[in-house]
Structure formats: structure tokens, C-alpha cells
Amino acid sequence: MPFSRLGLSDPIVRAVAELGYTEPTPIQLQAIPAVLSGGDLLAGAQTGTGKTAGFTLPILQRLSTTAPAQPNARPGIRALILTPTRELAAQVEENVRDYSRHLKLTSMVMFGGVGMNPQVDRLKKRVDILVACPGRLLDHLSQGTMDLNSVEILVLDEADRMLDMGFVHDIKKVLAKLPPKRQNLLFSATFSDEIRALADRLLDHPALIEVAPRNATADRVRQQVYRVDRERKRDLLSHLIQEHNWQQVLVFTRTKHGANRLAEKLEKDGIPSAAIHGNKSQSARTKALAGFKSGELQVLVATDIAARGIDISELPHVVNFELPNVPEDYVHRIGRTGRAGAEGEAISLVCVDENKLLVDIEKLIRRPLPSSQVPGFEVDPRIQAEPIPNGRNAPRGGGGGGGRSGGGQPRSGGGQGSHHGGPGAPRAPSATPRPAGQGQARTPKKPTSRHH
Ligand code: AMP
């Protein structure tokens, strides 16, 4: 099914063709007709599925073919896309610009950590589509430098991440500033109770669509665990990179400090590396990302939150220097490799502290991961497990038994984590679903019950 058959106009079809998209991805096939129909949408999809075009293309179609709802003297913002991170905001707005290159619509990106004044100046001109992080948006709203009275379409992108990052109150404040009559689109990779509560509050008889995370268990991603002692992980990683001459390695660490220390160690070993996380300035992050994409940097070390929304895909190697506290993050991480038919490899360096995290991941992906040791880096059986700070290397709930004491299940990341309550498999909220436009959408699967 080509893009032109989905009800998109020629300038939009031309733009995606110029970007080399030959056919819609599964989420696009479902989301585009649903959004064009004008109703609300709840979509389970994560980065890498093509979700951004899934909501942007039909928004462009709607905005370019209808007059503003409130034809003011000065046209206001017609579509608002909220994202959790600056990187994602920048990337989404770049996509909006790419897809609207043959249209007369204008867009703007807005996030904190940079000066307000250039944004205030930009807001004086026409902005049809605003891509924003909630905090800075509220700053502008409270200073009266903009309003949201003309918004016709609201998108919450990566809503689960926004809640994880503590944005729930900010989101509610933004919602209160929007006109009541509007189209709402909520995208989330996972469906916790919190997300379902938000969906119930926000969405009116939403169409429900869900796509499987790409590569979640894709055969073309070779997954491998190397058992190693925690103190020897850095040396092992250097060894693996040099021994196999890996280029373009994305390495995930659990903490910002750990990311810095690792990048410094790799640099010392002669492997060009940089760390990217929330404490880095925007310009440092942009520079690191550009260096990594161009091949100047061999290794990019990232925390989960910083890596969200970074448009780097089809990587040959993803390394979990530490396993994530939340098993769904493992799937997000390895989804960076092996895209679009390319072969990929996801390596996890696992020490004795992380046994429980590994079991949780294997339960989620429903298969054991092959595990071995690298000669010269064999584990010392005398080393005992230590609780992972903020981790959950102890069994959850009452049922497990026989576990070490550990830290419950809060997320780490950004230092402002909140509970990530639900299972990975998207669940429908209790809002009554309505059939999506043109029968393309389908209802998410029943929750799979997983016991931790
Ligand atoms: P997203 O999930 O929105 O972050 O998109 C992931 C990547 O897929 C981005 O680099 C997009 O440019 C790319 N992409 C989106 N839709 C398509 C498509 N239909 N064909 C090929 N690439 C696509």
C-alpha cells in the first residue's frame, strides 16, 4: 500500500518519497487513517517504528486542507506536540520540517536549557505546529509570551517517558490551557496504570492501535551475554571493541556518572568516545551525536533517558554495560541495532549483581539469552552480589522468596524517576474504544500477565 493510497495529498507524498520512504510502516498504515478521521487515538508504539510520521503526516494533511478553527488576525498554534526530552523534541520538529517541505505550514521547537528570548522572538511570527517539552512551554505560558487558544490537535509523544520523568503535573497544567474541543493523540511504548488513567482523562472514545516493538526478538539481532565481574567490565569492553575492531558502538550505562567514567576510560585506551546524558549541555550533546554519526567517535555512552529519541538506528553494535532496571528498556535499547534489514549485535555485560535483572529481561522477551565468558575475563566465584542502587535485584512482591534484600523497583535515570507501574505489553485503557477510520486500527492485545 503506497502512501498515496492513505489519503495524503501530493505535496506530502512527494516529501516522504524524497526522503526515501517507499511504503508506510505498520504503525503508519494504522495511524494515518485514524488521525485523518479526526478522532482521538491511543497508540502503542516506540521509537524506531516510524511513529513520528504516523502522527505528523496526517496532522499536516489536516492542517493544510482546513482553515484555522479560529481565523484570528494573527494565526495561533494549531498543533501541539509534547515530548519528554529535548533530543526528541528537536528530532520530531526536524521531521515535521522534512515532511512539510512542500507545504506552507510553519513549525517551531521549544525546550529549556537555552535562552528564552530567541523563542519569544520566534513566537511573534506564525507557528502552525509547535513541538515542545512541557517545562519550557509552561514558562512561556506563565509569562504570557504565547497562548494555546487555537490548538486543534494535541500529541503526547512517548507519554510513558513523560510520566517516568515526573511531568504529570506539567502535562495537566498544559491540558488546562487548551481549548476543550480538539483532537488528542497519545503515543506510548508501555501502558502502566498511570498511562491508562491519563488516557481515560484525555481521550474521547479513542481508536486503539498497537504495533510490536521492532526487533524485540528479531532474529537478525544477535543477542549475547558476557558474564564478568563488575570491576572488570570497563577493561572487558575496551578489549572487545579493540579485539573485534567494532565501529559505531552505542553503550548504555545506568548512571550519568558511570557514563562519564566509562567514556573517559575508553578515551584513555585510545578509543574515541563521548558520553551523552541529562547533565550535559545541549551543545555538548549535539556535538557528541554529530561526531558519532559521522564516525569521528567510535563509541557513544548514553543513559536510557538521554538516548531516547536520538535518531540513530541501524547500529552494528549496542552494548548494555549495565542491564537496565526496567526490562522494557532492554527492548528499547536493542531496537537500535539491526534495523531495516541490517545485521545487528546486542551485547550485555552482566555481573553477579544483575542476575535478577537478567531473569526479568528473559521473561519479557520469552527466551533465554546465550551467555558465556570471555577468556581472560572469567568471573571470580568468590565475588558476591551487591544490591544495585535504585535497582531491583531482589524479587518483587511477596511471592518470590529466597532473595537478597534490594531496592524495590523504582527507575533510575534522571534522578527523578517515579514508578513504572505496568507490564510491557500495551493494555487498553478503560475508555471505550471506537472503531478506527477505514477499519485500519485494531484493538491492542489483552494484557499478558507476567509475574516478577
Ligand atoms: P520513529 O519511530 O518515528 O523515530 O522513526 C524511526 C526512523 O524511521 C526515522 O529515521 C524515520 O526517518 C524512519 N522512517 C519513518 N517512516 C519510514 C518509512 N515509511 N520508510 C522508511 N523509513 C521510515
PDB file of C-alpha atoms and ligand atoms in Angstrom, residues 3 16 19-25 27-28 46-55 57 88 91-92 95 98-99 157-158 214 309-313 339, ligand 1:
ATOM      1  CA  PHE A   3       1.458   6.479   0.888  1.00  0.00           C
ATOM      2  CA  VAL A  16       8.214  11.241   2.003  1.00  0.00           C
ATOM      3  CA  LEU A  19      13.177  11.015   1.987  1.00  0.00           C
ATOM      4  CA  GLY A  20      13.336   7.523   0.532  1.00  0.00           C
ATOM      5  CA  TYR A  21      10.267   6.076   2.227  1.00  0.00           C
ATOM      6  CA  THR A  22       8.784   3.647  -0.229  1.00  0.00           C
ATOM      7  CA  GLU A  23       5.929   2.274   1.836  1.00  0.00           C
ATOM      8  CA  PRO A  24       4.267   3.023   5.156  1.00  0.00           C
ATOM      9  CA  THR A  25       5.354   1.137   8.273  1.00  0.00           C
ATOM     10  CA  ILE A  27       2.038   1.972  12.643  1.00  0.00           C
ATOM     11  CA  GLN A  28       1.691   4.442   9.782  1.00  0.00           C
ATOM     12  CA  GLN A  46       8.010   3.045  20.337  1.00  0.00           C
ATOM     13  CA  THR A  47      10.894   4.814  18.661  1.00  0.00           C
ATOM     14  CA  GLY A  48      12.006   3.069  15.525  1.00  0.00           C
ATOM     15  CA  THR A  49       8.546   2.076  14.347  1.00  0.00           C
ATOM     16  CA  GLY A  50       8.019   5.216  12.267  1.00  0.00           C
ATOM     17  CA  LYS A  51       5.517   6.630  14.761  1.00  0.00           C
ATOM     18  CA  THR A  52       6.596  10.236  14.197  1.00  0.00           C
ATOM     19  CA  ALA A  53       5.494  10.164  10.577  1.00  0.00           C
ATOM     20  CA  GLY A  54       2.470   8.181  11.764  1.00  0.00           C
ATOM     21  CA  PHE A  55       1.099  11.228  13.539  1.00  0.00           C
ATOM     22  CA  LEU A  57       1.758  13.171   8.119  1.00  0.00           C
ATOM     23  CA  LEU A  88      13.210  14.012  20.892  1.00  0.00           C
ATOM     24  CA  GLN A  91      14.187  15.338  16.171  1.00  0.00           C
ATOM     25  CA  VAL A  92      10.410  15.439  15.852  1.00  0.00           C
ATOM     26  CA  ASN A  95      10.839  15.504  10.852  1.00  0.00           C
ATOM     27  CA  ASP A  98      11.112  17.496   6.351  1.00  0.00           C
ATOM     28  CA  TYR A  99       7.574  16.250   5.824  1.00  0.00           C
ATOM     29  CA  ASP A 157       4.645  11.594  22.286  1.00  0.00           C
ATOM     30  CA  GLU A 158       6.347   8.966  24.462  1.00  0.00           C
ATOM     31  CA  ARG A 214      10.539  -3.683  16.103  1.00  0.00           C
ATOM     32  CA  GLY A 309      14.536   9.991  20.852  1.00  0.00           C
ATOM     33  CA  ILE A 310      18.008  10.184  19.411  1.00  0.00           C
ATOM     34  CA  ASP A 311      17.653   9.309  15.807  1.00  0.00           C
ATOM     35  CA  ILE A 312      20.425   6.791  15.491  1.00  0.00           C
ATOM     36  CA  SER A 313      19.466   3.492  14.088  1.00  0.00           C
ATOM     37  CA  ARG A 339      17.095  -2.097  11.687  1.00  0.00           C
TER      38      ARG A 339
HETATM   39  P1  AMP B   1      10.489   6.986  14.525  1.00  0.00           P
HETATM   40  O1  AMP B   1       9.951   5.699  15.061  1.00  0.00           O
HETATM   41  O2  AMP B   1       9.420   7.959  14.222  1.00  0.00           O
HETATM   42  O3  AMP B   1      11.538   7.538  15.435  1.00  0.00           O
HETATM   43  O4  AMP B   1      11.197   6.671  13.115  1.00  0.00           O
HETATM   44  C1  AMP B   1      12.339   5.871  13.019  1.00  0.00           C
HETATM   45  C2  AMP B   1      13.087   6.082  11.715  1.00  0.00           C
HETATM   46  O5  AMP B   1      12.377   5.502  10.622  1.00  0.00           O
HETATM   47  C3  AMP B   1      13.316   7.530  11.346  1.00  0.00           C
HETATM   48  O6  AMP B   1      14.677   7.657  10.991  1.00  0.00           O
HETATM   49  C4  AMP B   1      12.427   7.782  10.159  1.00  0.00           C
HETATM   50  O7  AMP B   1      13.008   8.721   9.275  1.00  0.00           O
HETATM   51  C5  AMP B   1      12.336   6.407   9.520  1.00  0.00           C
HETATM   52  N1  AMP B   1      11.067   6.144   8.820  1.00  0.00           N
HETATM   53  C6  AMP B   1       9.817   6.507   9.227  1.00  0.00           C
HETATM   54  N2  AMP B   1       8.893   6.051   8.365  1.00  0.00           N
HETATM   55  C7  AMP B   1       9.527   5.366   7.401  1.00  0.00           C
HETATM   56  C8  AMP B   1       9.100   4.666   6.230  1.00  0.00           C
HETATM   57  N3  AMP B   1       7.808   4.569   5.905  1.00  0.00           N
HETATM   58  N4  AMP B   1      10.053   4.109   5.472  1.00  0.00           N
HETATM   59  C9  AMP B   1      11.355   4.190   5.821  1.00  0.00           C
HETATM   60  N5  AMP B   1      11.832   4.843   6.893  1.00  0.00           N
HETATM   61  C10 AMP B   1      10.929   5.429   7.694  1.00  0.00           C
END
